[in-house]
Amino acid sequence: MSKYLLKPLAVASLLALAHPLAASAQDADAGEKVFRKCKACHMVGEDAKNRVGPELNNLLGRQAGTVPDFKYSKAMEAKGNDGLVWDDDTLSEYLENPKKYVKGTKMSFAGLRKETEIQDVIAYLKTFSEAAGTPAETESKAEEPAKNDEAAAAAEPVQTAAASDGDVLPKDAEVPDHGVFHLGRKALPDEVEAWNIDIRPDGSGLPVGRGTVAQGEVIYTETCAVCHGVFGEGEGRWPVLAGGQGTLEDDRPEKTIGSYWPYLSTVFDYVRRAMPFGNAHSLSDNGVYSVVAYLLYLNDVVTDEEFELSNENFASIKLPNEENFIADNRLEEPAYAAKEEPCMKECKPGPVEITMRARVLDVTPDSEDDSVGAGAIE
Amino acid sequence: MKNEETDNPRRNGEGLENPSRRTLLRGGVAAAGGAALAAGLAARGAGAAISQHADPLITDVQDWNRYPGDGVDARPYGLPSQYEKDVVRRDVPWLTADSKSSVNFTPLHELDGIITPNGLCFERHHGGIAEINPVDHRLMINGLVDNELVFTMEDLKRFPRENRVYFLECAANSGMEWRGSQLNGCQFTHGMVHNVMYTGIRVRDLLNEAGVKPEGKWVLAEGADPSLMTRSIPIEKMMDDCMVAFKMNGEALREEQGYPIRLVVPGWEGNMWIKWLRRFEVGDQPWQQREETSKYTDLLADGQARRFTWEMDVKSVITNPSPQAPITHGKGQTVITGLAWSGRGKIARVDVSLDGGRNWQEARIDGPSLDKSVHRFYFDFDWDGSELLIQSRAMDEQGFIQPSKDELRAARGTNSIYHNNGIQTWYIKQDGSAENVEVSS
C-alpha cells in the first residue's frame, strides 16, 4: 500500500495541469499488483482462458463484448454493438464504476476507487495488447488466476496429481484377494491422503496448522473480498458471509456463517475444497486457518485480532446457531399426518377467488434489486 | 391480489426476451414456442370443418414431397427438427451471480410421456461443467472399510449392471414460489425435475467389494468438479437402492449430468446425486458439509431449521396448458396433461380440478407406473371457453397427498426455500392464455 501513498498527489497535480490520462501517469508494474483484484475472474497472457469474466488479451482497441464463446450480459453486447471500443477513456470510466458505465453489466465488481489504480491496471493490460503499441511480452506466461503468494510459500499443495497414468498400475500383479468380484485395486496411502480432505465437527480430518485473524485479513482482502465484500456483506449477488445475526425469524432472513451455520468445520472444509471460486485449492492449510479465523472475526465470534486458530483449539469453537437445527419431521405436519381420503366435492365454501398473480412476468437479468427471488436456488 | 405490487420492482422490467412475457404480451393466442406455433398454423390451415377452400398444403405438391433431403451421413448424431429449436433449457439469470454456479430449467411444457430427453435435463452446477476423459477418471473408496480401493471405469463396467427409471428433483424446485406466485411458466416453477432411465451398478456391490466395517454408518459421496461437491448419505440408503450410473436413456451420461459417472439416490433430493463421482468415504457420523448445513436445510418460521430432509414429497403439476403453452384451439375438446411423482414410491392417483380446488375429478395415468419415477396423467374434457382455475393433486402409494400451498406455509412459514410441493394453480383466461396464480382456500 505504501507504494500508493504518494501517487494520488502526483495524479492530482497532473489532473490540474494536463490530461489525466497522460502516459506518464501509468505504471504497468504497479498495475500488475492491481490486477490481482481482477484475477479471480479474468486471465491475461498466453493460454489465457475465459473464466468468470472474459480473457483480457488484446483488450485495447477491442470492441466491447466480443470475446468468442464468452456469454456476456445483454447490456455489454448492446454497448459493443453501439460502438463501444476499449481504450484509455472508456476503460477508465468502466473500471471506476462498472455498473454505472454499462448499466446491466454482469461484472460483479464494485470498481477501482483510486484513479492511479485504474491507470496502472490499464498500463498493465496494454502490455498484453498489440493495438496499444507495446507488443505483448512474448515470454510472459499465462497469468494464472489469484495464486496467493504468501499462501503458496507456506504451502504444501492440498491436492496432488489426481489423474495418475493408468499404466503405472501393476496390471500383471496377482489377482486381488479382496471382495466378491475382485475388482479394483488397493488405494495407496498417498492417494487416500490427497483426496481425503473432509473435516468433521469434532475436528477429525483437520491438517496441522495455524493462522491469525490479522493474517487472514490480508488473504481475505486480496482473494475473497472482490466477490464476498470487504466485510463479508457480498458484492452484487455473490454470497454474504457475515452479519445477519438475529434475522432468522425475519421476513428476509440473512443466513451467514455467524447467523446460521451450525459448525465451524464446515467453513474450513468448504473453503479448502472450493474457494476461492475459480481458483480452488490455491490456499495453503495455514492460509485456510487464517482466513477462517478472519471469517470468525467478521462474524463477531472472536473479537481479538491477535486470535490464532489452529488444529489444537479448533474443535473448542462453537458457532452460535448450532442448537437450532432439528431432525426432519415433515411427516408430523397436519397435511401429511392426517393421510385422509382427499375431498372431491365442494371442498371449499364458495366460488374460488384469485388471491395473488405471478409477480415476476419477466426474468430481467441484473435488475437493480437482488432481494426478490435471489438466493432461492441454493 | 394484495401482495402483487408491494415489493417487486421487476414488474415493469424492460427485458422482452423472456418467453413467458412474450407469450403474455401476445395474449397467448399466437403461441409460445416453435412447436406450438407450427401446430397453431397447421390448425388454422386445416381450417377445421368450416373451411370453404381446398387446403393448398394438400392440393399443391410441397418441396418436401419432391426434392430429396439430406443423406444418411448428414447428421451423424441426430438433433431435433429445426422447428423445435425453441425447445431448450432456460435459466433465470438474476437468481445467481455467475452461470458456473447456477441452474437452468427443463421445458416440461414441451414434453410428453415420462422420459426426459438427455439434452433437456435441467442443469445445476457449482463450478461449471467438468470435462473428464473417462480414461483419467478414478473412483476411490476409503474410510471404515477392510480394503481402501481404487477403480477405473473399466473396473466399474465389470460389475453386474441394472436399469432403472428414476426422477431427479432439485430440493429447490418451486423454491421461488414460497412467498407467492412469481414466475410464469411451469418450466421455471417446476422445471428442476427430470426422469431418466439409468444403466449402472449397485453401490452395494462396490461397498461390499471394499468390505464395510461394522461401525460404518454413513457414506460421504464426493464429485471431481471444482466444487468437489459432497454429501453425507446413510449407509442403509446406499446399500438399498443407490446406483453408480454411467448411461442415461441408453447413451453415455451427458457431461452436464456428471460424465463419466454419477450417483443415483432414488427419491431423494437432486443435490445428493453427486456428479463426476470420484469418492465414497465410509464413516461413523455425518460430515456436516456445506450442502447439508448452509444449504439444503429448511428454515422454519420459528428460526429452527430442519436438516437431512432427503426424501422428495409427493408432487404434481399440469404442464399443458400453462403460461408458456396456452390453449390455441379455442373451446371444444381439450387435453390437460401433467406429471406426478413421489420420493416415497409410485403414484396411486392424480385428481384434477377446473375450479380452483373446489371440485375434483380423477385423471387418467398413462404409460409406465414405476417406483420413484414420474407418472404422466391426462384429463380430457370439453372446454366451454369460460375461465378456469386448473390444479392437479397427486397421492402416492403410501397415502400421502399433495398439500395446498397454504397448508405448507401454515406449517413452515415462507423461508424454507426447499421442498415446496404445494398444489399449483394456472388461471386459464377466455382467450386460452394462462397465468400463474394463487387462490382462496
PDB file of C-alpha atoms in Angstrom, chain A residues 82-281:
ATOM      1  CA  ASP A  82     -23.404   0.613 -30.282  1.00  0.00           C
ATOM      2  CA  GLY A  83     -19.710   1.146 -30.923  1.00  0.00           C
ATOM      3  CA  LEU A  84     -18.063   0.903 -27.504  1.00  0.00           C
ATOM      4  CA  VAL A  85     -14.381   0.148 -28.067  1.00  0.00           C
ATOM      5  CA  TRP A  86     -11.985  -0.292 -25.127  1.00  0.00           C
ATOM      6  CA  ASP A  87      -9.389   2.486 -24.907  1.00  0.00           C
ATOM      7  CA  ASP A  88      -7.899   4.619 -22.136  1.00  0.00           C
ATOM      8  CA  ASP A  89     -11.010   6.692 -21.716  1.00  0.00           C
ATOM      9  CA  THR A  90     -13.673   4.031 -21.935  1.00  0.00           C
ATOM     10  CA  LEU A  91     -11.734   1.641 -19.697  1.00  0.00           C
ATOM     11  CA  SER A  92     -11.189   4.346 -17.110  1.00  0.00           C
ATOM     12  CA  GLU A  93     -14.860   5.017 -16.909  1.00  0.00           C
ATOM     13  CA  TYR A  94     -15.848   1.362 -16.842  1.00  0.00           C
ATOM     14  CA  LEU A  95     -13.329   0.394 -14.178  1.00  0.00           C
ATOM     15  CA  GLU A  96     -14.261   3.330 -11.995  1.00  0.00           C
ATOM     16  CA  ASN A  97     -17.862   2.227 -11.790  1.00  0.00           C
ATOM     17  CA  PRO A  98     -18.748  -0.757 -13.987  1.00  0.00           C
ATOM     18  CA  LYS A  99     -22.461  -0.808 -13.184  1.00  0.00           C
ATOM     19  CA  LYS A 100     -22.813   2.868 -13.903  1.00  0.00           C
ATOM     20  CA  TYR A 101     -20.946   2.898 -17.199  1.00  0.00           C
ATOM     21  CA  VAL A 102     -22.530  -0.299 -18.535  1.00  0.00           C
ATOM     22  CA  LYS A 103     -25.884  -0.447 -16.836  1.00  0.00           C
ATOM     23  CA  GLY A 104     -26.747  -4.113 -16.511  1.00  0.00           C
ATOM     24  CA  THR A 105     -23.197  -5.456 -16.832  1.00  0.00           C
ATOM     25  CA  LYS A 106     -22.749  -8.766 -15.129  1.00  0.00           C
ATOM     26  CA  MET A 107     -19.275  -7.911 -13.887  1.00  0.00           C
ATOM     27  CA  SER A 108     -19.910  -8.087 -10.160  1.00  0.00           C
ATOM     28  CA  PHE A 109     -17.091  -5.804  -9.222  1.00  0.00           C
ATOM     29  CA  ALA A 110     -17.563  -2.552  -7.346  1.00  0.00           C
ATOM     30  CA  GLY A 111     -14.896  -0.679  -9.303  1.00  0.00           C
ATOM     31  CA  LEU A 112     -11.467   0.739  -8.551  1.00  0.00           C
ATOM     32  CA  ARG A 113     -11.636   3.721  -6.288  1.00  0.00           C
ATOM     33  CA  LYS A 114      -8.214   5.207  -6.951  1.00  0.00           C
ATOM     34  CA  GLU A 115      -7.514   6.858 -10.276  1.00  0.00           C
ATOM     35  CA  THR A 116      -3.887   5.667 -10.106  1.00  0.00           C
ATOM     36  CA  GLU A 117      -5.011   2.086  -9.768  1.00  0.00           C
ATOM     37  CA  ILE A 118      -7.165   2.462 -12.846  1.00  0.00           C
ATOM     38  CA  GLN A 119      -4.355   3.969 -14.903  1.00  0.00           C
ATOM     39  CA  ASP A 120      -1.827   1.415 -13.683  1.00  0.00           C
ATOM     40  CA  VAL A 121      -4.008  -1.558 -14.459  1.00  0.00           C
ATOM     41  CA  ILE A 122      -4.714  -0.175 -17.924  1.00  0.00           C
ATOM     42  CA  ALA A 123      -0.978   0.147 -18.466  1.00  0.00           C
ATOM     43  CA  TYR A 124      -0.561  -3.442 -17.394  1.00  0.00           C
ATOM     44  CA  LEU A 125      -3.325  -4.632 -19.728  1.00  0.00           C
ATOM     45  CA  LYS A 126      -1.645  -2.725 -22.560  1.00  0.00           C
ATOM     46  CA  THR A 127       1.371  -4.967 -22.228  1.00  0.00           C
ATOM     47  CA  PHE A 128      -0.927  -7.765 -23.430  1.00  0.00           C
ATOM     48  CA  SER A 129      -2.471  -5.669 -26.184  1.00  0.00           C
ATOM     49  CA  GLU A 130      -0.872  -5.380 -29.584  1.00  0.00           C
ATOM     50  CA  ALA A 131      -3.097  -2.497 -30.600  1.00  0.00           C
ATOM     51  CA  ALA A 132      -1.732  -0.468 -27.704  1.00  0.00           C
ATOM     52  CA  GLY A 133       1.641  -0.120 -29.410  1.00  0.00           C
ATOM     53  CA  THR A 134       3.504  -2.078 -26.771  1.00  0.00           C
ATOM     54  CA  PRO A 135       3.822  -5.569 -28.211  1.00  0.00           C
ATOM     55  CA  ALA A 136       2.720  -8.316 -25.935  1.00  0.00           C
ATOM     56  CA  GLU A 137       5.616  -9.640 -23.911  1.00  0.00           C
ATOM     57  CA  THR A 138       6.156 -12.900 -25.677  1.00  0.00           C
ATOM     58  CA  GLU A 139       7.869 -14.665 -22.869  1.00  0.00           C
ATOM     59  CA  SER A 140       5.207 -13.785 -20.342  1.00  0.00           C
ATOM     60  CA  LYS A 141       3.412 -16.862 -19.163  1.00  0.00           C
ATOM     61  CA  ALA A 142      -0.294 -17.082 -18.698  1.00  0.00           C
ATOM     62  CA  GLU A 143      -1.284 -15.303 -15.532  1.00  0.00           C
ATOM     63  CA  GLU A 144      -2.949 -17.999 -13.553  1.00  0.00           C
ATOM     64  CA  PRO A 145      -5.753 -16.510 -11.540  1.00  0.00           C
ATOM     65  CA  ALA A 146      -5.022 -15.462  -7.978  1.00  0.00           C
ATOM     66  CA  LYS A 147      -2.459 -17.747  -6.534  1.00  0.00           C
ATOM     67  CA  ASN A 148      -1.931 -16.355  -3.131  1.00  0.00           C
ATOM     68  CA  ASP A 149       1.788 -15.714  -2.893  1.00  0.00           C
ATOM     69  CA  GLU A 150       2.115 -15.774   0.806  1.00  0.00           C
ATOM     70  CA  ALA A 151      -0.047 -18.830   0.994  1.00  0.00           C
ATOM     71  CA  ALA A 152       1.888 -20.565  -1.724  1.00  0.00           C
ATOM     72  CA  ALA A 153       5.112 -20.017   0.127  1.00  0.00           C
ATOM     73  CA  ALA A 154       3.772 -21.598   3.281  1.00  0.00           C
ATOM     74  CA  ALA A 155       2.123 -24.327   1.382  1.00  0.00           C
ATOM     75  CA  GLU A 156       2.320 -27.925   0.744  1.00  0.00           C
ATOM     76  CA  PRO A 157      -0.230 -28.320  -2.021  1.00  0.00           C
ATOM     77  CA  VAL A 158      -3.554 -29.630  -0.822  1.00  0.00           C
ATOM     78  CA  GLN A 159      -4.232 -31.508  -3.996  1.00  0.00           C
ATOM     79  CA  THR A 160      -1.665 -33.568  -5.765  1.00  0.00           C
ATOM     80  CA  ALA A 161      -1.827 -35.206  -9.144  1.00  0.00           C
ATOM     81  CA  ALA A 162      -5.235 -36.783  -9.153  1.00  0.00           C
ATOM     82  CA  ALA A 163      -5.030 -38.433 -12.521  1.00  0.00           C
ATOM     83  CA  SER A 164      -2.101 -40.736 -12.445  1.00  0.00           C
ATOM     84  CA  ASP A 165      -1.305 -42.723 -15.524  1.00  0.00           C
ATOM     85  CA  GLY A 166      -3.316 -45.910 -15.648  1.00  0.00           C
ATOM     86  CA  ASP A 167      -0.282 -47.777 -16.899  1.00  0.00           C
ATOM     87  CA  VAL A 168       1.663 -47.178 -13.720  1.00  0.00           C
ATOM     88  CA  LEU A 169      -0.630 -49.619 -12.025  1.00  0.00           C
ATOM     89  CA  PRO A 170       0.732 -53.133 -11.908  1.00  0.00           C
ATOM     90  CA  LYS A 171      -1.634 -54.909 -14.292  1.00  0.00           C
ATOM     91  CA  ASP A 172       0.198 -58.169 -14.006  1.00  0.00           C
ATOM     92  CA  ALA A 173       0.117 -58.232 -10.224  1.00  0.00           C
ATOM     93  CA  GLU A 174      -1.644 -61.267  -8.771  1.00  0.00           C
ATOM     94  CA  VAL A 175      -5.451 -61.262  -8.833  1.00  0.00           C
ATOM     95  CA  PRO A 176      -6.657 -59.076  -5.953  1.00  0.00           C
ATOM     96  CA  ASP A 177      -7.862 -61.031  -2.949  1.00  0.00           C
ATOM     97  CA  HIS A 178     -10.481 -58.556  -1.748  1.00  0.00           C
ATOM     98  CA  GLY A 179     -14.254 -58.593  -2.123  1.00  0.00           C
ATOM     99  CA  VAL A 180     -16.583 -60.672  -4.189  1.00  0.00           C
ATOM    100  CA  PHE A 181     -15.677 -59.770  -7.731  1.00  0.00           C
ATOM    101  CA  HIS A 182     -12.002 -58.998  -7.092  1.00  0.00           C
ATOM    102  CA  LEU A 183     -12.282 -55.736  -8.992  1.00  0.00           C
ATOM    103  CA  GLY A 184     -10.319 -52.558  -8.384  1.00  0.00           C
ATOM    104  CA  ARG A 185      -7.008 -52.319  -6.610  1.00  0.00           C
ATOM    105  CA  LYS A 186      -5.860 -51.225  -3.172  1.00  0.00           C
ATOM    106  CA  ALA A 187      -5.588 -47.468  -2.735  1.00  0.00           C
ATOM    107  CA  LEU A 188      -2.121 -46.217  -1.798  1.00  0.00           C
ATOM    108  CA  PRO A 189      -1.704 -44.081   1.326  1.00  0.00           C
ATOM    109  CA  ASP A 190      -0.637 -41.031  -0.714  1.00  0.00           C
ATOM    110  CA  GLU A 191      -3.717 -41.336  -2.872  1.00  0.00           C
ATOM    111  CA  VAL A 192      -6.075 -41.519   0.077  1.00  0.00           C
ATOM    112  CA  GLU A 193      -4.310 -38.587   1.690  1.00  0.00           C
ATOM    113  CA  ALA A 194      -4.646 -36.481  -1.453  1.00  0.00           C
ATOM    114  CA  TRP A 195      -8.409 -36.869  -1.708  1.00  0.00           C
ATOM    115  CA  ASN A 196      -9.440 -37.452   1.891  1.00  0.00           C
ATOM    116  CA  ILE A 197      -9.702 -33.783   2.852  1.00  0.00           C
ATOM    117  CA  ASP A 198     -13.055 -33.731   4.599  1.00  0.00           C
ATOM    118  CA  ILE A 199     -13.369 -32.446   8.133  1.00  0.00           C
ATOM    119  CA  ARG A 200     -15.999 -33.207  10.731  1.00  0.00           C
ATOM    120  CA  PRO A 201     -17.401 -31.052  13.539  1.00  0.00           C
ATOM    121  CA  ASP A 202     -15.252 -32.918  16.089  1.00  0.00           C
ATOM    122  CA  GLY A 203     -12.198 -31.712  14.179  1.00  0.00           C
ATOM    123  CA  SER A 204     -11.278 -35.083  12.734  1.00  0.00           C
ATOM    124  CA  GLY A 205      -9.571 -34.661   9.403  1.00  0.00           C
ATOM    125  CA  LEU A 206      -8.008 -31.296  10.242  1.00  0.00           C
ATOM    126  CA  PRO A 207      -4.483 -30.790   8.956  1.00  0.00           C
ATOM    127  CA  VAL A 208      -1.833 -29.491  11.325  1.00  0.00           C
ATOM    128  CA  GLY A 209      -1.600 -25.731  11.003  1.00  0.00           C
ATOM    129  CA  ARG A 210      -2.464 -22.278  12.353  1.00  0.00           C
ATOM    130  CA  GLY A 211      -3.271 -18.752  11.347  1.00  0.00           C
ATOM    131  CA  THR A 212      -4.345 -15.472  12.934  1.00  0.00           C
ATOM    132  CA  VAL A 213      -7.144 -13.020  12.262  1.00  0.00           C
ATOM    133  CA  ALA A 214      -4.629 -10.446  11.090  1.00  0.00           C
ATOM    134  CA  GLN A 215      -3.025 -12.849   8.614  1.00  0.00           C
ATOM    135  CA  GLY A 216      -6.450 -13.860   7.428  1.00  0.00           C
ATOM    136  CA  GLU A 217      -7.430 -10.277   6.770  1.00  0.00           C
ATOM    137  CA  VAL A 218      -4.601  -9.936   4.261  1.00  0.00           C
ATOM    138  CA  ILE A 219      -5.617 -13.044   2.346  1.00  0.00           C
ATOM    139  CA  TYR A 220      -9.299 -12.282   2.562  1.00  0.00           C
ATOM    140  CA  THR A 221      -8.918  -8.740   1.295  1.00  0.00           C
ATOM    141  CA  GLU A 222      -6.802  -9.865  -1.581  1.00  0.00           C
ATOM    142  CA  THR A 223      -8.563 -13.070  -2.650  1.00  0.00           C
ATOM    143  CA  CYS A 224     -12.086 -13.120  -1.299  1.00  0.00           C
ATOM    144  CA  ALA A 225     -13.349  -9.559  -0.916  1.00  0.00           C
ATOM    145  CA  VAL A 226     -13.886  -8.978  -4.660  1.00  0.00           C
ATOM    146  CA  CYS A 227     -16.822 -11.342  -4.501  1.00  0.00           C
ATOM    147  CA  HIS A 228     -17.792 -11.560  -0.855  1.00  0.00           C
ATOM    148  CA  GLY A 229     -17.304  -7.905   0.034  1.00  0.00           C
ATOM    149  CA  VAL A 230     -14.782  -6.274   2.345  1.00  0.00           C
ATOM    150  CA  PHE A 231     -16.921  -7.063   5.391  1.00  0.00           C
ATOM    151  CA  GLY A 232     -18.395 -10.312   4.090  1.00  0.00           C
ATOM    152  CA  GLU A 233     -21.516  -8.453   3.007  1.00  0.00           C
ATOM    153  CA  GLY A 234     -21.340  -9.888  -0.535  1.00  0.00           C
ATOM    154  CA  GLU A 235     -20.813  -7.850  -3.686  1.00  0.00           C
ATOM    155  CA  GLY A 236     -23.797  -7.960  -6.007  1.00  0.00           C
ATOM    156  CA  ARG A 237     -25.303 -11.419  -5.833  1.00  0.00           C
ATOM    157  CA  TRP A 238     -22.207 -13.209  -4.561  1.00  0.00           C
ATOM    158  CA  PRO A 239     -22.859 -14.939  -1.258  1.00  0.00           C
ATOM    159  CA  VAL A 240     -22.968 -12.991   2.007  1.00  0.00           C
ATOM    160  CA  LEU A 241     -20.585 -14.470   4.585  1.00  0.00           C
ATOM    161  CA  ALA A 242     -21.074 -12.306   7.667  1.00  0.00           C
ATOM    162  CA  GLY A 243     -23.781 -10.492   9.603  1.00  0.00           C
ATOM    163  CA  GLY A 244     -27.450 -11.360   9.824  1.00  0.00           C
ATOM    164  CA  GLN A 245     -27.390 -12.428  13.476  1.00  0.00           C
ATOM    165  CA  GLY A 246     -30.928 -12.418  14.871  1.00  0.00           C
ATOM    166  CA  THR A 247     -32.658 -12.323  11.474  1.00  0.00           C
ATOM    167  CA  LEU A 248     -33.694 -15.972  11.140  1.00  0.00           C
ATOM    168  CA  GLU A 249     -37.296 -15.267  12.078  1.00  0.00           C
ATOM    169  CA  ASP A 250     -37.490 -12.138   9.922  1.00  0.00           C
ATOM    170  CA  ASP A 251     -39.315 -11.753   6.685  1.00  0.00           C
ATOM    171  CA  ARG A 252     -35.979 -11.787   4.852  1.00  0.00           C
ATOM    172  CA  PRO A 253     -33.552 -13.769   6.968  1.00  0.00           C
ATOM    173  CA  GLU A 254     -29.842 -13.427   6.236  1.00  0.00           C
ATOM    174  CA  LYS A 255     -28.194 -16.799   6.563  1.00  0.00           C
ATOM    175  CA  THR A 256     -24.456 -16.472   7.153  1.00  0.00           C
ATOM    176  CA  ILE A 257     -21.677 -18.310   8.939  1.00  0.00           C
ATOM    177  CA  GLY A 258     -22.403 -16.309  12.072  1.00  0.00           C
ATOM    178  CA  SER A 259     -26.184 -16.293  11.907  1.00  0.00           C
ATOM    179  CA  TYR A 260     -26.971 -19.735  10.520  1.00  0.00           C
ATOM    180  CA  TRP A 261     -24.173 -22.270  10.029  1.00  0.00           C
ATOM    181  CA  PRO A 262     -24.073 -24.888  12.801  1.00  0.00           C
ATOM    182  CA  TYR A 263     -20.384 -25.885  12.634  1.00  0.00           C
ATOM    183  CA  LEU A 264     -17.054 -24.174  12.069  1.00  0.00           C
ATOM    184  CA  SER A 265     -15.644 -27.344  10.486  1.00  0.00           C
ATOM    185  CA  THR A 266     -17.913 -26.740   7.504  1.00  0.00           C
ATOM    186  CA  VAL A 267     -16.274 -23.375   6.866  1.00  0.00           C
ATOM    187  CA  PHE A 268     -12.793 -24.827   6.883  1.00  0.00           C
ATOM    188  CA  ASP A 269     -13.786 -27.821   4.814  1.00  0.00           C
ATOM    189  CA  TYR A 270     -15.659 -25.776   2.225  1.00  0.00           C
ATOM    190  CA  VAL A 271     -13.080 -23.031   1.799  1.00  0.00           C
ATOM    191  CA  ARG A 272     -10.333 -25.592   1.398  1.00  0.00           C
ATOM    192  CA  ARG A 273     -12.390 -27.657  -1.022  1.00  0.00           C
ATOM    193  CA  ALA A 274     -13.992 -24.986  -3.210  1.00  0.00           C
ATOM    194  CA  MET A 275     -12.708 -21.439  -2.618  1.00  0.00           C
ATOM    195  CA  PRO A 276     -11.645 -19.025  -3.957  1.00  0.00           C
ATOM    196  CA  PHE A 277     -14.229 -19.661  -6.654  1.00  0.00           C
ATOM    197  CA  GLY A 278     -12.432 -20.039  -9.970  1.00  0.00           C
ATOM    198  CA  ASN A 279      -9.146 -20.978  -8.341  1.00  0.00           C
ATOM    199  CA  ALA A 280      -9.873 -23.610  -5.735  1.00  0.00           C
ATOM    200  CA  HIS A 281      -7.019 -25.346  -3.866  1.00  0.00           C
TER     201      HIS A 281
END
